[in-house]
Every structure is written in structure tokens, then in C-alpha cells.
């Protein structure tokens, strides 16, 4: 059974809306589209690429799929050629409430039953990555349909916009997979594995003897 990896860029206050481009997602009058660009550095790009080792499928929401499909097919000869060739070659699975025409090669529309669809994708692949796709991520988290969670946390506060974690989150334990990485511009990468059970509680006023 393969693993579902969630990869997200987020601000310190948990905003993940439109990190890459000004017009990526203007919902709600969001005015900070493209917020990650000024703070990304070479180490971010190196670690993002390293994190794709073993990636053999993409699981994407409709909005992210459309952005990727419009960009990556034409980038194989550019500076991001390695990522472009990887994304163009691997199977892409798309979660959507409508029935769009998927013209990017190797693309498949998932069925309405997301849990069943994710199970089928797991059975076909070893390392399935969910990149961006915030609405889809929130559904996966709410239903514990993920195995790894990688957050790239940028040193800014926006105070507005769509957040990674909402009231749909269910209590879940996470285990740190490897030490956190901090880049020269202050971006912190943390990578967790979903663990069994729910968080336990204690009483700090009564330390264990």
C-alpha cells in the first residue's frame, strides 16, 4: 500500500492561499497572491526537489491541476526541466466536483467517493504527492486520508486568507519523520507522519514522580 504525501507552503499563521502567483486564487479579495516568491531561496528549491524522490503519482485538486497543466508541459527545456519532466510523465489524479476535460497527459478524474478513490490510488503507487490543492488537503486531513505531511513555513504573517487547518480537522497524532530544516531566509520545513490514536492529555501542575 502506497503513501499519500501532502506538501504545502504556508505562512506562520497558517495561510496557504495563492502562494505562487498574484492571480492564483483571488477568492475573498485576497491581496497577497505570490507571497512566497520574495522569501524562497536556493535551499528551498533544493529541498523541494529532494522531497520528490520516489514520487510516482500526483493527486491534485481542480484549481491546482489547471495551474499545473497550463505551465509544466512547456517547461521541460527550462530551468525547472527536471520537475517538468517528472510531473509530465507521472499519472495525475484529479479530484473535482464537476466533470472537466483533462488534457494534460496521463490525467484521470477521480470518482465521487474520495475515500475509495484514494484507496485505489494507494494500491497502484508507492509515493503519491498532493501539492497545493488546499480544499482537497482539508478533506484528506478531515478524513485521515494521508500518511505524510510536509509544511514549508514562511516567516510572514498575513492574518487573512484560506488556512491550512480549519474546524474540519479531527484530533490526530503526528510523528516527526526527520529533523526540521531552516533555510537562509528563515523558511522552516517540517515533515511528519500520521500516527495512530488521538492526542492524550495531562496536568502540568502535577508532574509525574
Short mmCIF file of C-alpha atoms in Angstrom, two decimals:
data_model
loop_
_atom_site.label_atom_id
_atom_site.label_comp_id
_atom_site.label_asym_id
_atom_site.label_seq_id
_atom_site.Cartn_x
_atom_site.Cartn_y
_atom_site.Cartn_z
CA UNK A 1 0.00 0.00 0.00
CA UNK A 2 1.46 3.33 -1.05
CA UNK A 3 1.80 6.56 0.90
CA UNK A 4 -0.12 9.80 0.44
CA UNK A 5 2.21 12.78 0.94
CA UNK A 6 0.78 16.28 1.49
CA UNK A 7 3.20 19.09 0.56
CA UNK A 8 2.16 22.65 1.43
CA UNK A 9 3.63 26.14 1.59
CA UNK A 10 2.18 28.15 4.47
CA UNK A 11 2.72 31.37 6.40
CA UNK A 12 3.43 31.20 10.13
CA UNK A 13 -0.22 31.98 10.81
CA UNK A 14 -1.31 29.08 8.62
CA UNK A 15 -2.38 30.84 5.41
CA UNK A 16 -1.83 28.72 2.30
CA UNK A 17 -3.86 30.66 -0.27
CA UNK A 18 -2.21 31.58 -3.58
CA UNK A 19 1.46 31.21 -2.61
CA UNK A 20 2.89 31.21 -6.12
CA UNK A 21 1.23 33.87 -8.28
CA UNK A 22 -0.72 37.14 -7.82
CA UNK A 23 -3.78 35.83 -9.69
CA UNK A 24 -3.58 32.22 -8.49
CA UNK A 25 -6.59 32.40 -6.17
CA UNK A 26 -8.16 35.84 -5.55
CA UNK A 27 -11.17 34.42 -3.67
CA UNK A 28 -12.33 36.67 -0.87
CA UNK A 29 -10.39 39.60 -2.26
CA UNK A 30 -7.07 38.03 -1.24
CA UNK A 31 -4.39 40.66 -1.91
CA UNK A 32 -1.20 38.71 -1.20
CA UNK A 33 -1.04 36.24 -4.09
CA UNK A 34 2.58 35.22 -4.72
CA UNK A 35 3.69 35.77 -1.12
CA UNK A 36 6.32 33.03 -1.13
CA UNK A 37 8.37 34.36 -4.08
CA UNK A 38 10.39 37.03 -2.20
CA UNK A 39 11.34 34.57 0.56
CA UNK A 40 12.28 31.47 -1.41
CA UNK A 41 15.97 30.70 -1.80
CA UNK A 42 18.19 28.07 -3.41
CA UNK A 43 17.93 25.80 -0.39
CA UNK A 44 14.13 25.77 -0.67
CA UNK A 45 14.35 24.66 -4.30
CA UNK A 46 16.96 22.01 -3.49
CA UNK A 47 14.91 20.56 -0.64
CA UNK A 48 11.65 20.66 -2.57
CA UNK A 49 13.32 18.67 -5.36
CA UNK A 50 14.86 16.24 -2.86
CA UNK A 51 11.41 15.71 -1.32
CA UNK A 52 10.12 14.44 -4.65
CA UNK A 53 12.45 11.44 -4.61
CA UNK A 54 10.32 8.39 -5.36
CA UNK A 55 7.27 10.42 -6.41
CA UNK A 56 5.31 8.24 -8.82
CA UNK A 57 1.92 9.97 -8.97
CA UNK A 58 0.23 13.31 -8.28
CA UNK A 59 -3.11 13.77 -6.54
CA UNK A 60 -4.44 17.27 -7.22
CA UNK A 61 -7.47 19.45 -6.69
CA UNK A 62 -9.06 21.01 -9.75
CA UNK A 63 -7.65 24.54 -9.31
CA UNK A 64 -4.06 23.34 -8.80
CA UNK A 65 -4.42 20.89 -11.67
CA UNK A 66 -5.44 23.69 -14.05
CA UNK A 67 -2.48 25.84 -12.95
CA UNK A 68 -0.03 22.96 -13.36
CA UNK A 69 -1.50 21.83 -16.69
CA UNK A 70 -1.10 25.33 -18.12
CA UNK A 71 2.52 25.60 -17.00
CA UNK A 72 4.51 22.37 -16.75
CA UNK A 73 4.05 20.89 -20.25
CA UNK A 74 6.07 23.80 -21.69
CA UNK A 75 8.89 23.80 -19.12
CA UNK A 76 10.92 20.69 -19.96
CA UNK A 77 13.72 22.70 -21.59
CA UNK A 78 13.77 25.42 -18.94
CA UNK A 79 15.50 25.75 -15.58
CA UNK A 80 12.77 23.60 -13.99
CA UNK A 81 13.13 20.89 -16.61
CA UNK A 82 13.65 18.09 -14.11
CA UNK A 83 10.44 18.81 -12.25
CA UNK A 84 8.59 19.38 -15.52
CA UNK A 85 9.61 16.02 -16.95
CA UNK A 86 8.65 14.27 -13.71
CA UNK A 87 5.24 15.93 -13.49
CA UNK A 88 4.53 15.43 -17.18
CA UNK A 89 5.39 11.72 -17.08
CA UNK A 90 3.71 10.50 -13.88
CA UNK A 91 -0.01 9.75 -13.59
CA UNK A 92 -2.13 12.67 -12.37
CA UNK A 93 -5.33 12.01 -10.39
CA UNK A 94 -7.75 14.91 -10.11
CA UNK A 95 -10.44 15.47 -7.51
CA UNK A 96 -13.27 17.65 -8.81
CA UNK A 97 -16.96 18.12 -8.15
CA UNK A 98 -17.54 18.68 -11.88
CA UNK A 99 -16.52 16.67 -14.94
CA UNK A 100 -13.72 18.69 -16.57
CA UNK A 101 -11.85 17.70 -19.70
CA UNK A 102 -8.34 16.76 -18.58
CA UNK A 103 -5.93 17.46 -21.44
CA UNK A 104 -2.62 17.10 -19.60
CA UNK A 105 -1.17 13.72 -20.48
CA UNK A 106 -1.68 10.81 -18.05
CA UNK A 107 -4.54 12.56 -16.22
CA UNK A 108 -7.51 10.76 -14.66
CA UNK A 109 -10.61 12.17 -12.97
CA UNK A 110 -11.37 10.54 -9.61
CA UNK A 111 -14.80 9.22 -8.75
CA UNK A 112 -17.20 10.90 -6.34
CA UNK A 113 -16.25 8.58 -3.45
CA UNK A 114 -12.93 10.13 -2.45
CA UNK A 115 -12.04 7.55 0.20
CA UNK A 116 -12.48 4.70 -2.26
CA UNK A 117 -10.61 6.60 -4.98
CA UNK A 118 -7.66 7.34 -2.69
CA UNK A 119 -7.53 3.67 -1.67
CA UNK A 120 -7.32 2.67 -5.34
CA UNK A 121 -4.55 5.20 -5.97
CA UNK A 122 -2.62 3.87 -2.98
CA UNK A 123 -2.81 0.37 -4.41
CA UNK A 124 -1.27 1.48 -7.71
CA UNK A 125 1.59 3.67 -6.48
CA UNK A 126 4.25 3.91 -3.78
CA UNK A 127 4.51 7.67 -3.21
CA UNK A 128 1.58 9.87 -4.20
CA UNK A 129 2.10 13.61 -3.61
CA UNK A 130 -0.61 16.19 -3.03
CA UNK A 131 0.84 19.62 -3.87
CA UNK A 132 -1.14 22.78 -3.13
CA UNK A 133 -4.78 21.75 -3.64
CA UNK A 134 -5.90 23.32 -0.35
CA UNK A 135 -9.56 22.28 -0.50
CA UNK A 136 -8.56 18.70 -1.25
CA UNK A 137 -5.96 18.76 1.54
CA UNK A 138 -8.58 19.83 4.06
CA UNK A 139 -10.79 16.92 3.02
CA UNK A 140 -7.90 14.45 3.25
CA UNK A 141 -6.94 15.73 6.71
CA UNK A 142 -10.54 15.67 7.94
CA UNK A 143 -10.83 12.02 6.90
CA UNK A 144 -7.28 10.92 7.84
CA UNK A 145 -6.59 10.01 4.22
CA UNK A 146 -2.90 10.93 4.32
CA UNK A 147 0.34 9.44 5.62
CA UNK A 148 2.93 12.22 5.44
CA UNK A 149 2.57 15.98 5.97
CA UNK A 150 5.34 18.34 4.87
CA UNK A 151 4.91 22.02 5.69
CA UNK A 152 7.12 24.80 4.36
CA UNK A 153 6.51 27.62 6.85
CA UNK A 154 7.45 31.11 5.68
CA UNK A 155 8.36 33.89 8.17
CA UNK A 156 5.43 36.19 7.47
CA UNK A 157 2.00 36.80 8.99
CA UNK A 158 -0.91 37.66 6.72
CA UNK A 159 -3.89 37.49 9.05
CA UNK A 160 -6.25 36.85 6.15
CA UNK A 161 -6.78 34.20 3.52
CA UNK A 162 -7.53 30.47 3.38
CA UNK A 163 -5.89 28.49 6.16
CA UNK A 164 -4.38 25.01 6.07
CA UNK A 165 -6.20 23.83 9.17
CA UNK A 166 -9.87 24.60 9.76
CA UNK A 167 -12.62 23.41 12.09
CA UNK A 168 -12.86 20.30 9.90
CA UNK A 169 -9.62 18.95 11.36
CA UNK A 170 -10.04 15.86 13.54
CA UNK A 171 -7.76 15.13 16.53
CA UNK A 172 -4.71 13.28 15.19
CA UNK A 173 -1.23 12.37 16.35
CA UNK A 174 1.80 13.18 14.23
CA UNK A 175 5.40 11.96 14.47
CA UNK A 176 8.39 13.98 13.26
CA UNK A 177 9.98 11.99 10.43
CA UNK A 178 13.29 13.87 10.27
CA UNK A 179 14.86 16.99 11.79
CA UNK A 180 13.44 20.32 10.70
CA UNK A 181 15.37 22.34 8.11
CA UNK A 182 15.76 26.12 8.19
CA UNK A 183 16.85 27.98 5.06
CA UNK A 184 18.94 31.18 4.95
CA UNK A 185 15.78 33.29 4.51
CA UNK A 186 14.10 31.76 7.54
CA UNK A 187 11.82 29.24 5.83
CA UNK A 188 11.30 26.18 8.03
CA UNK A 189 10.48 22.75 6.63
CA UNK A 190 8.91 20.17 8.93
CA UNK A 191 7.90 16.67 7.86
CA UNK A 192 5.53 14.50 9.88
CA UNK A 193 3.99 11.05 9.62
CA UNK A 194 0.42 10.50 10.72
CA UNK A 195 0.35 8.25 13.78
CA UNK A 196 -2.41 6.13 15.27
CA UNK A 197 -4.71 7.30 18.03
CA UNK A 198 -5.70 10.76 19.18
CA UNK A 199 -3.75 13.25 21.31
CA UNK A 200 -3.54 12.43 25.01
CA UNK A 201 -3.77 15.00 27.80
CA UNK A 202 -2.09 15.61 31.15
CA UNK A 203 -1.83 18.05 34.01
CA UNK A 204 1.28 20.26 34.11
CA UNK A 205 0.52 21.20 37.74
CA UNK A 206 1.00 17.58 38.79
CA UNK A 207 4.29 16.41 37.26
CA UNK A 208 4.95 12.71 37.23
CA UNK A 209 7.08 11.47 40.09
#
